[in-house]
Amino acid sequence: MKFNTLIVLISCFCSTYLSAQKLVTNEISKRIYTTKKLVNTPIIDGEISDVAWDVVPWSSDFVENEPYEGTAPTYQTKFKIIYDAKYLYIALRAFDAHPELIQQRLTRRDGFAGDRINVLIDSYHDKRTAFVFTTTAAGVKGEEIATRNGANFDESWNPIWYTGANVDAEGWTAEMKIPFSQLRFGNAKEQIWGFNVARNIFRKNERSLWQRIPNDKAGFISEAGELHGLVDLKSQKQLEIQPFTVLQYDTYPKELENPFKDGSDFKINGGVDAKIGITNDLTLDLTVNPDFGQVEADPGAIALDGFQIFFEEQRPFFVENKNIFDFKFANGRDNLFYSRRIGRSPQRAANISSGEFADVPQNSTILGAAKFSGKTQNGWSIGVLESVTANEFAEIKQKNGDTREEIVAPLTNYVVARAQKDFNERNSYLGGIFTATNRNLNGNFSELHKAAYTGGFDFRHTWRKRDFYIEGNSIVSYVYGSQEAIEDTQRSMARLFQRVDAEYVNVDPTKTSLTGTGGKIKVGKQGGGNWRYNGGFIWRSPELELNDVGFLRKTDEMIQFLEANYLWQVPKGVYREIELSTEQKAIYDFGGNLNNLEYQISGDINWKNNWWTKTGIGINTQTYSNSFLRGGPRWKSANNRYLYFFFGSDRSKKFSFKLGYFGVRSDASIYTRNRYVFSINYQPFDAFSLSLENEFNETKDKTQYIGTADFGNIQRYILGAISNDSWATTLRLNYSLNPNFSFQFYGQPFISRGRYAAFKFVNNASADSFSKRVNPYNENQLSNSTDAEGNATFLVDENGDNTTDYSFEKPDFSFVQLQTNLVVRWEYIPGSELFLVWSRGSSGAQDVNNSLTNSVGSQVLDVPAKDTFLLKATYRFIR
């Protein structure tokens, strides 16, 4: 198996290399704009009439990039650039014969809606990383850090800068004032930066560029033009201090006799964030007692497969510049750093007896955190993050009225260090990462790792105008702790070393550490011509463990994959562009078992009227699961086929929609799934927008895992036929008085209901026939009983001797969650904000016999909810 995989990879590399030798590309000359120091300082009001702009000429001759690459745009654009000791100034003129049709859509910062102009500045001049500043025709500002040569844009970056826009008879104009303290550059006498300007005419979905970049180019930043003339710039070391104060009032249903739940709480909190420029390249970010109160709630989700659910990071300190610390070593969400681990909920529940009550913290307190990050002129990208979370205690009210404290989370230190070095004229890089989690257990918390460490390196090399590449990484993990903690890790869902038929892994209860490895190697073609393709290999060893400060869903996998894409990038007939893809994947475990073969064909079409379509079909064969029976034998699933079809209307219109369907069908109808998606976006006028997303899932599975039971010396794995329906609706409303004052509402009811029938137990987990894999219980073997509280239990008399052999609880469920959030945001001066937040949430069980809509209605109207009111004020001091 491993030899065959190696042959596939060598074949991919050889074909890629031979294709590279035949490649012929048309060179596009680099454009250069030479700026000058200003004589007078312009007023940044969106108009460009100041005489200050007269010291430099206009630059124009933009070239259309989408939809008709290389042609003249519908309307031209021009710009000027001047500078002084502290700021870079940019004037922009966007011509338009129909000013009344210019889309001036008001949104919050980083809304990126309406007519807009993006200015790209590669001040590192590394041809991979850039700062992007955006101004819309409505004067809304946006900014991003672009990495991976334009493949990734991080909107979390929020620098201090100034802009204005104005619509007139010739189109619209804009001005930008960008402090050099917000950029990163070296100490050369004359700076040479990568530079480009992109203009988007929203109603036409048309983009034009100052520096032409053909669509078949492998990157975006590397192909930018250049900005010259920046002479004798002095280092502008950044210094920003941002204290904040939060007032919070909570109301919730009162619990009788519980002194900690009297119906309301009030607290005042405060802290400070700081950003200090150590050099002009490197910045230190500090936070003391950070507050994350105004973030949006996590979406509702239930994991019936037993694996943990990934939630996006939404806390500002960790979101900003998160790309520097990312180390996605395999596929999916797996990452050596998952910041949601820092400040997580306590891993231990309070130990209370009947009549006692506990006040348990929802999250571990982050005492402080620091980030040191940036990129030097000689190509070093550096990131170091350290954070400390406190000992957390539950306060317990005892029966006699006394109180005691019980520790539920230990003092923990987290460290993440990341570095990359560019070389070979920025066509290659080599990087590394190290993470450490150390807990002060003090003889307590035998269930937790005492320490966890991971390390790894990654590389990427491109050649032939960056069209071809090879990249890869390798990681190693080491965790140690008590025998109990390490045994729990061996038995966790990610590993399941207790599997009864796996000879290559087993639980060792005497172990106090685990060491694992993982990684990826990938080679392919990413630019030039119409073909794109790649192939590679991924592995995760059984003992790999990342979940102390990373995210790892499962281990014991070796994956071989191939992908090929063909692009039609020149509009013709009814389409603007088409991408046709085909993929193949094979998954093995470390015992050499083939667990899955998957093949897929998909297509992505953008139509001439700006509508779009995505569709695909696929098949899974040879499908086995090592985790399905939660430590039981390897389970054979039925082969399945799937298809999906999504389409949507022109997103630039005031009203747009999306419709979609995803369906799965297995052999003998053992498993079926239907997923329906419908969403709309509506902006009746520039200041107001509405979006409504609906998703309905209908799943039927004859083999849903329920639990295990002992039948004498035999372990029984109990399954049932589940009918599982889930529905989620997400409503977002946005109203902006101006670019700096907005109202946002978010609301999501979520419900998941599962009803079980046709119970059975596993007979031969790997048998080819479904009838041989399971044995259904007959009516004489299965009965049920209900206790005084209404909890139902199924009693199993498997051998028919009128004696209960084992039992299991009735697994039916109906879970409902409601989350709403209303935020009023006012940026009263650049970088300083005032938030007023109201959030309302509830969750709980409903009657499984109710319909989905009735259950949601009951949860919204009849169930008391928790309300939180926040007032948060920040002020940013800038030097």
mmCIF file of N, CA and C in Angstrom, residues 111-179:
data_model
loop_
_atom_site.group_PDB
_atom_site.id
_atom_site.type_symbol
_atom_site.label_atom_id
_atom_site.label_comp_id
_atom_site.label_asym_id
_atom_site.label_seq_id
_atom_site.Cartn_x
_atom_site.Cartn_y
_atom_site.Cartn_z
ATOM 1 N N GLY A 111 -17.389 45.762 5.601
ATOM 2 C CA GLY A 111 -18.593 45.250 4.950
ATOM 3 C C GLY A 111 -18.366 44.862 3.504
ATOM 4 N N PHE A 112 -17.506 45.584 2.795
ATOM 5 C CA PHE A 112 -17.116 45.272 1.423
ATOM 6 C C PHE A 112 -18.315 45.127 0.479
ATOM 7 N N ALA A 113 -19.304 46.006 0.620
ATOM 8 C CA ALA A 113 -20.462 45.989 -0.270
ATOM 9 C C ALA A 113 -20.520 47.308 -1.029
ATOM 10 N N GLY A 114 -21.023 47.258 -2.244
ATOM 11 C CA GLY A 114 -21.127 48.460 -3.059
ATOM 12 C C GLY A 114 -19.878 48.694 -3.883
ATOM 13 N N ASP A 115 -19.870 49.810 -4.637
ATOM 14 C CA ASP A 115 -18.685 50.182 -5.414
ATOM 15 C C ASP A 115 -17.527 50.439 -4.468
ATOM 16 N N ARG A 116 -16.356 49.955 -4.823
ATOM 17 C CA ARG A 116 -15.224 50.077 -3.908
ATOM 18 C C ARG A 116 -13.895 50.061 -4.676
ATOM 19 N N ILE A 117 -12.875 50.543 -3.972
ATOM 20 C CA ILE A 117 -11.508 50.525 -4.481
ATOM 21 C C ILE A 117 -10.615 49.938 -3.405
ATOM 22 N N ASN A 118 -9.776 48.983 -3.790
ATOM 23 C CA ASN A 118 -8.815 48.352 -2.889
ATOM 24 C C ASN A 118 -7.407 48.798 -3.256
ATOM 25 N N VAL A 119 -6.656 49.200 -2.268
ATOM 26 C CA VAL A 119 -5.245 49.544 -2.455
ATOM 27 C C VAL A 119 -4.400 48.483 -1.761
ATOM 28 N N LEU A 120 -3.553 47.816 -2.509
ATOM 29 C CA LEU A 120 -2.711 46.739 -2.004
ATOM 30 C C LEU A 120 -1.290 47.254 -1.851
ATOM 31 N N ILE A 121 -0.740 47.108 -0.633
ATOM 32 C CA ILE A 121 0.615 47.583 -0.348
ATOM 33 C C ILE A 121 1.436 46.427 0.213
ATOM 34 N N ASP A 122 2.400 45.969 -0.556
ATOM 35 C CA ASP A 122 3.333 44.936 -0.106
ATOM 36 C C ASP A 122 4.590 45.632 0.396
ATOM 37 N N SER A 123 4.500 46.218 1.604
ATOM 38 C CA SER A 123 5.627 46.978 2.130
ATOM 39 C C SER A 123 6.784 46.085 2.554
ATOM 40 N N TYR A 124 6.514 44.803 2.834
ATOM 41 C CA TYR A 124 7.611 43.866 3.047
ATOM 42 C C TYR A 124 8.369 43.605 1.744
ATOM 43 N N HIS A 125 7.641 43.744 0.625
ATOM 44 C CA HIS A 125 8.107 43.382 -0.720
ATOM 45 C C HIS A 125 8.592 41.937 -0.762
ATOM 46 N N ASP A 126 7.820 41.080 -0.062
ATOM 47 C CA ASP A 126 8.155 39.660 -0.073
ATOM 48 C C ASP A 126 7.371 38.896 -1.128
ATOM 49 N N LYS A 127 6.473 39.595 -1.825
ATOM 50 C CA LYS A 127 5.686 39.023 -2.920
ATOM 51 C C LYS A 127 4.760 37.894 -2.456
ATOM 52 N N ARG A 128 4.475 37.883 -1.143
ATOM 53 C CA ARG A 128 3.536 36.894 -0.589
ATOM 54 C C ARG A 128 2.539 37.518 0.364
ATOM 55 N N THR A 129 2.914 38.672 0.970
ATOM 56 C CA THR A 129 2.119 39.266 2.039
ATOM 57 C C THR A 129 1.856 40.727 1.717
ATOM 58 N N ALA A 130 0.641 41.204 1.999
ATOM 59 C CA ALA A 130 0.315 42.598 1.692
ATOM 60 C C ALA A 130 -0.733 43.118 2.658
ATOM 61 N N PHE A 131 -0.739 44.447 2.827
ATOM 62 C CA PHE A 131 -1.785 45.164 3.551
ATOM 63 C C PHE A 131 -2.759 45.722 2.513
ATOM 64 N N VAL A 132 -4.048 45.492 2.719
ATOM 65 C CA VAL A 132 -5.056 45.920 1.758
ATOM 66 C C VAL A 132 -5.999 46.903 2.433
ATOM 67 N N PHE A 133 -6.106 48.112 1.864
ATOM 68 C CA PHE A 133 -6.988 49.159 2.373
ATOM 69 C C PHE A 133 -8.112 49.374 1.368
ATOM 70 N N THR A 134 -9.350 49.395 1.872
ATOM 71 C CA THR A 134 -10.521 49.498 1.003
ATOM 72 C C THR A 134 -11.363 50.697 1.397
ATOM 73 N N THR A 135 -11.816 51.440 0.392
ATOM 74 C CA THR A 135 -12.791 52.509 0.591
ATOM 75 C C THR A 135 -13.949 52.282 -0.367
ATOM 76 N N THR A 136 -15.172 52.353 0.144
ATOM 77 C CA THR A 136 -16.335 52.219 -0.717
ATOM 78 C C THR A 136 -16.843 53.599 -1.098
ATOM 79 N N ALA A 137 -17.750 53.628 -2.055
ATOM 80 C CA ALA A 137 -18.329 54.896 -2.495
ATOM 81 C C ALA A 137 -19.140 55.559 -1.389
ATOM 82 N N ALA A 138 -19.521 54.793 -0.366
ATOM 83 C CA ALA A 138 -20.246 55.344 0.781
ATOM 84 C C ALA A 138 -19.303 55.796 1.883
ATOM 85 N N GLY A 139 -17.998 55.619 1.691
ATOM 86 C CA GLY A 139 -17.033 56.017 2.697
ATOM 87 C C GLY A 139 -16.780 54.981 3.766
ATOM 88 N N VAL A 140 -17.267 53.745 3.570
ATOM 89 C CA VAL A 140 -17.014 52.672 4.526
ATOM 90 C C VAL A 140 -15.601 52.155 4.316
ATOM 91 N N LYS A 141 -14.860 52.025 5.400
ATOM 92 C CA LYS A 141 -13.492 51.548 5.296
ATOM 93 C C LYS A 141 -13.417 50.061 5.598
ATOM 94 N N GLY A 142 -12.417 49.445 5.019
ATOM 95 C CA GLY A 142 -12.138 48.045 5.295
ATOM 96 C C GLY A 142 -10.657 47.812 5.136
ATOM 97 N N GLU A 143 -10.141 46.794 5.800
ATOM 98 C CA GLU A 143 -8.734 46.491 5.696
ATOM 99 C C GLU A 143 -8.523 45.009 5.950
ATOM 100 N N GLU A 144 -7.511 44.475 5.304
ATOM 101 C CA GLU A 144 -7.196 43.062 5.409
ATOM 102 C C GLU A 144 -5.690 42.877 5.334
ATOM 103 N N ILE A 145 -5.233 41.785 5.902
ATOM 104 C CA ILE A 145 -3.867 41.327 5.664
ATOM 105 C C ILE A 145 -3.963 40.140 4.719
ATOM 106 N N ALA A 146 -3.339 40.258 3.558
ATOM 107 C CA ALA A 146 -3.353 39.188 2.563
ATOM 108 C C ALA A 146 -2.083 38.352 2.712
ATOM 109 N N THR A 147 -2.244 37.054 2.775
ATOM 110 C CA THR A 147 -1.114 36.143 2.898
ATOM 111 C C THR A 147 -1.218 35.063 1.833
ATOM 112 N N ARG A 148 -0.202 34.199 1.802
ATOM 113 C CA ARG A 148 -0.152 33.077 0.856
ATOM 114 C C ARG A 148 -0.352 33.575 -0.570
ATOM 115 N N ASN A 149 0.293 34.702 -0.879
ATOM 116 C CA ASN A 149 0.253 35.255 -2.226
ATOM 117 C C ASN A 149 -1.172 35.549 -2.691
ATOM 118 N N GLY A 150 -1.987 35.999 -1.748
ATOM 119 C CA GLY A 150 -3.349 36.372 -2.081
ATOM 120 C C GLY A 150 -4.364 35.268 -1.928
ATOM 121 N N ALA A 151 -3.944 34.091 -1.468
ATOM 122 C CA ALA A 151 -4.885 32.984 -1.293
ATOM 123 C C ALA A 151 -5.680 33.113 -0.007
ATOM 124 N N ASN A 152 -5.218 33.946 0.940
ATOM 125 C CA ASN A 152 -5.891 34.103 2.220
ATOM 126 C C ASN A 152 -5.969 35.574 2.591
ATOM 127 N N PHE A 153 -7.162 36.052 2.971
ATOM 128 C CA PHE A 153 -7.371 37.435 3.385
ATOM 129 C C PHE A 153 -7.950 37.436 4.799
ATOM 130 N N ASP A 154 -7.263 38.116 5.720
ATOM 131 C CA ASP A 154 -7.655 38.165 7.118
ATOM 132 C C ASP A 154 -8.279 39.527 7.407
ATOM 133 N N GLU A 155 -9.616 39.537 7.636
ATOM 134 C CA GLU A 155 -10.342 40.779 7.865
ATOM 135 C C GLU A 155 -10.250 41.258 9.315
ATOM 136 N N SER A 156 -9.628 40.472 10.182
ATOM 137 C CA SER A 156 -9.610 40.820 11.603
ATOM 138 C C SER A 156 -8.677 41.987 11.906
ATOM 139 N N TRP A 157 -7.781 42.321 11.010
ATOM 140 C CA TRP A 157 -6.838 43.419 11.215
ATOM 141 C C TRP A 157 -7.596 44.746 11.187
ATOM 142 N N ASN A 158 -7.416 45.580 12.214
ATOM 143 C CA ASN A 158 -8.110 46.864 12.309
ATOM 144 C C ASN A 158 -7.135 47.993 12.637
ATOM 145 N N PRO A 159 -6.389 48.467 11.667
ATOM 146 C CA PRO A 159 -5.436 49.558 11.924
ATOM 147 C C PRO A 159 -6.150 50.906 12.021
ATOM 148 N N ILE A 160 -5.418 51.890 12.505
ATOM 149 C CA ILE A 160 -5.914 53.267 12.534
ATOM 150 C C ILE A 160 -5.514 53.943 11.226
ATOM 151 N N TRP A 161 -6.499 54.387 10.464
ATOM 152 C CA TRP A 161 -6.232 55.159 9.263
ATOM 153 C C TRP A 161 -7.481 55.967 8.947
ATOM 154 N N TYR A 162 -7.417 56.795 7.899
ATOM 155 C CA TYR A 162 -8.477 57.767 7.643
ATOM 156 C C TYR A 162 -8.854 57.729 6.160
ATOM 157 N N THR A 163 -10.149 57.903 5.914
ATOM 158 C CA THR A 163 -10.621 57.895 4.531
ATOM 159 C C THR A 163 -11.889 58.724 4.404
ATOM 160 N N GLY A 164 -12.222 59.081 3.189
ATOM 161 C CA GLY A 164 -13.452 59.789 2.869
ATOM 162 C C GLY A 164 -13.795 59.542 1.418
ATOM 163 N N ALA A 165 -15.085 59.655 1.066
ATOM 164 C CA ALA A 165 -15.527 59.414 -0.307
ATOM 165 C C ALA A 165 -16.605 60.415 -0.670
ATOM 166 N N ASN A 166 -16.758 60.639 -1.970
ATOM 167 C CA ASN A 166 -17.729 61.630 -2.457
ATOM 168 C C ASN A 166 -18.161 61.257 -3.866
ATOM 169 N N VAL A 167 -19.454 61.295 -4.117
ATOM 170 C CA VAL A 167 -19.999 61.047 -5.462
ATOM 171 C C VAL A 167 -20.260 62.390 -6.136
ATOM 172 N N ASP A 168 -19.828 62.537 -7.399
ATOM 173 C CA ASP A 168 -20.050 63.777 -8.140
ATOM 174 C C ASP A 168 -20.493 63.452 -9.555
ATOM 175 N N ALA A 169 -20.500 64.450 -10.403
ATOM 176 C CA ALA A 169 -21.030 64.290 -11.761
ATOM 177 C C ALA A 169 -20.167 63.383 -12.623
ATOM 178 N N GLU A 170 -18.901 63.198 -12.275
ATOM 179 C CA GLU A 170 -18.003 62.363 -13.088
ATOM 180 C C GLU A 170 -17.883 60.936 -12.571
ATOM 181 N N GLY A 171 -18.462 60.641 -11.437
ATOM 182 C CA GLY A 171 -18.342 59.320 -10.836
ATOM 183 C C GLY A 171 -18.213 59.455 -9.334
ATOM 184 N N TRP A 172 -17.114 58.959 -8.777
ATOM 185 C CA TRP A 172 -16.877 59.136 -7.356
ATOM 186 C C TRP A 172 -15.385 59.235 -7.075
ATOM 187 N N THR A 173 -15.079 59.890 -5.946
ATOM 188 C CA THR A 173 -13.692 60.101 -5.557
ATOM 189 C C THR A 173 -13.489 59.641 -4.121
ATOM 190 N N ALA A 174 -12.244 59.392 -3.772
ATOM 191 C CA ALA A 174 -11.915 58.977 -2.413
ATOM 192 C C ALA A 174 -10.512 59.429 -2.083
ATOM 193 N N GLU A 175 -10.261 59.601 -0.793
ATOM 194 C CA GLU A 175 -8.928 59.914 -0.295
ATOM 195 C C GLU A 175 -8.599 58.976 0.859
ATOM 196 N N MET A 176 -7.322 58.635 0.969
ATOM 197 C CA MET A 176 -6.831 57.794 2.052
ATOM 198 C C MET A 176 -5.633 58.464 2.714
ATOM 199 N N LYS A 177 -5.551 58.298 4.029
ATOM 200 C CA LYS A 177 -4.409 58.774 4.804
ATOM 201 C C LYS A 177 -3.985 57.618 5.705
ATOM 202 N N ILE A 178 -2.846 57.016 5.392
ATOM 203 C CA ILE A 178 -2.407 55.788 6.046
ATOM 204 C C ILE A 178 -1.145 56.063 6.846
ATOM 205 N N PRO A 179 -1.183 55.940 8.163
ATOM 206 C CA PRO A 179 0.029 56.145 8.968
ATOM 207 C C PRO A 179 1.077 55.067 8.679
#
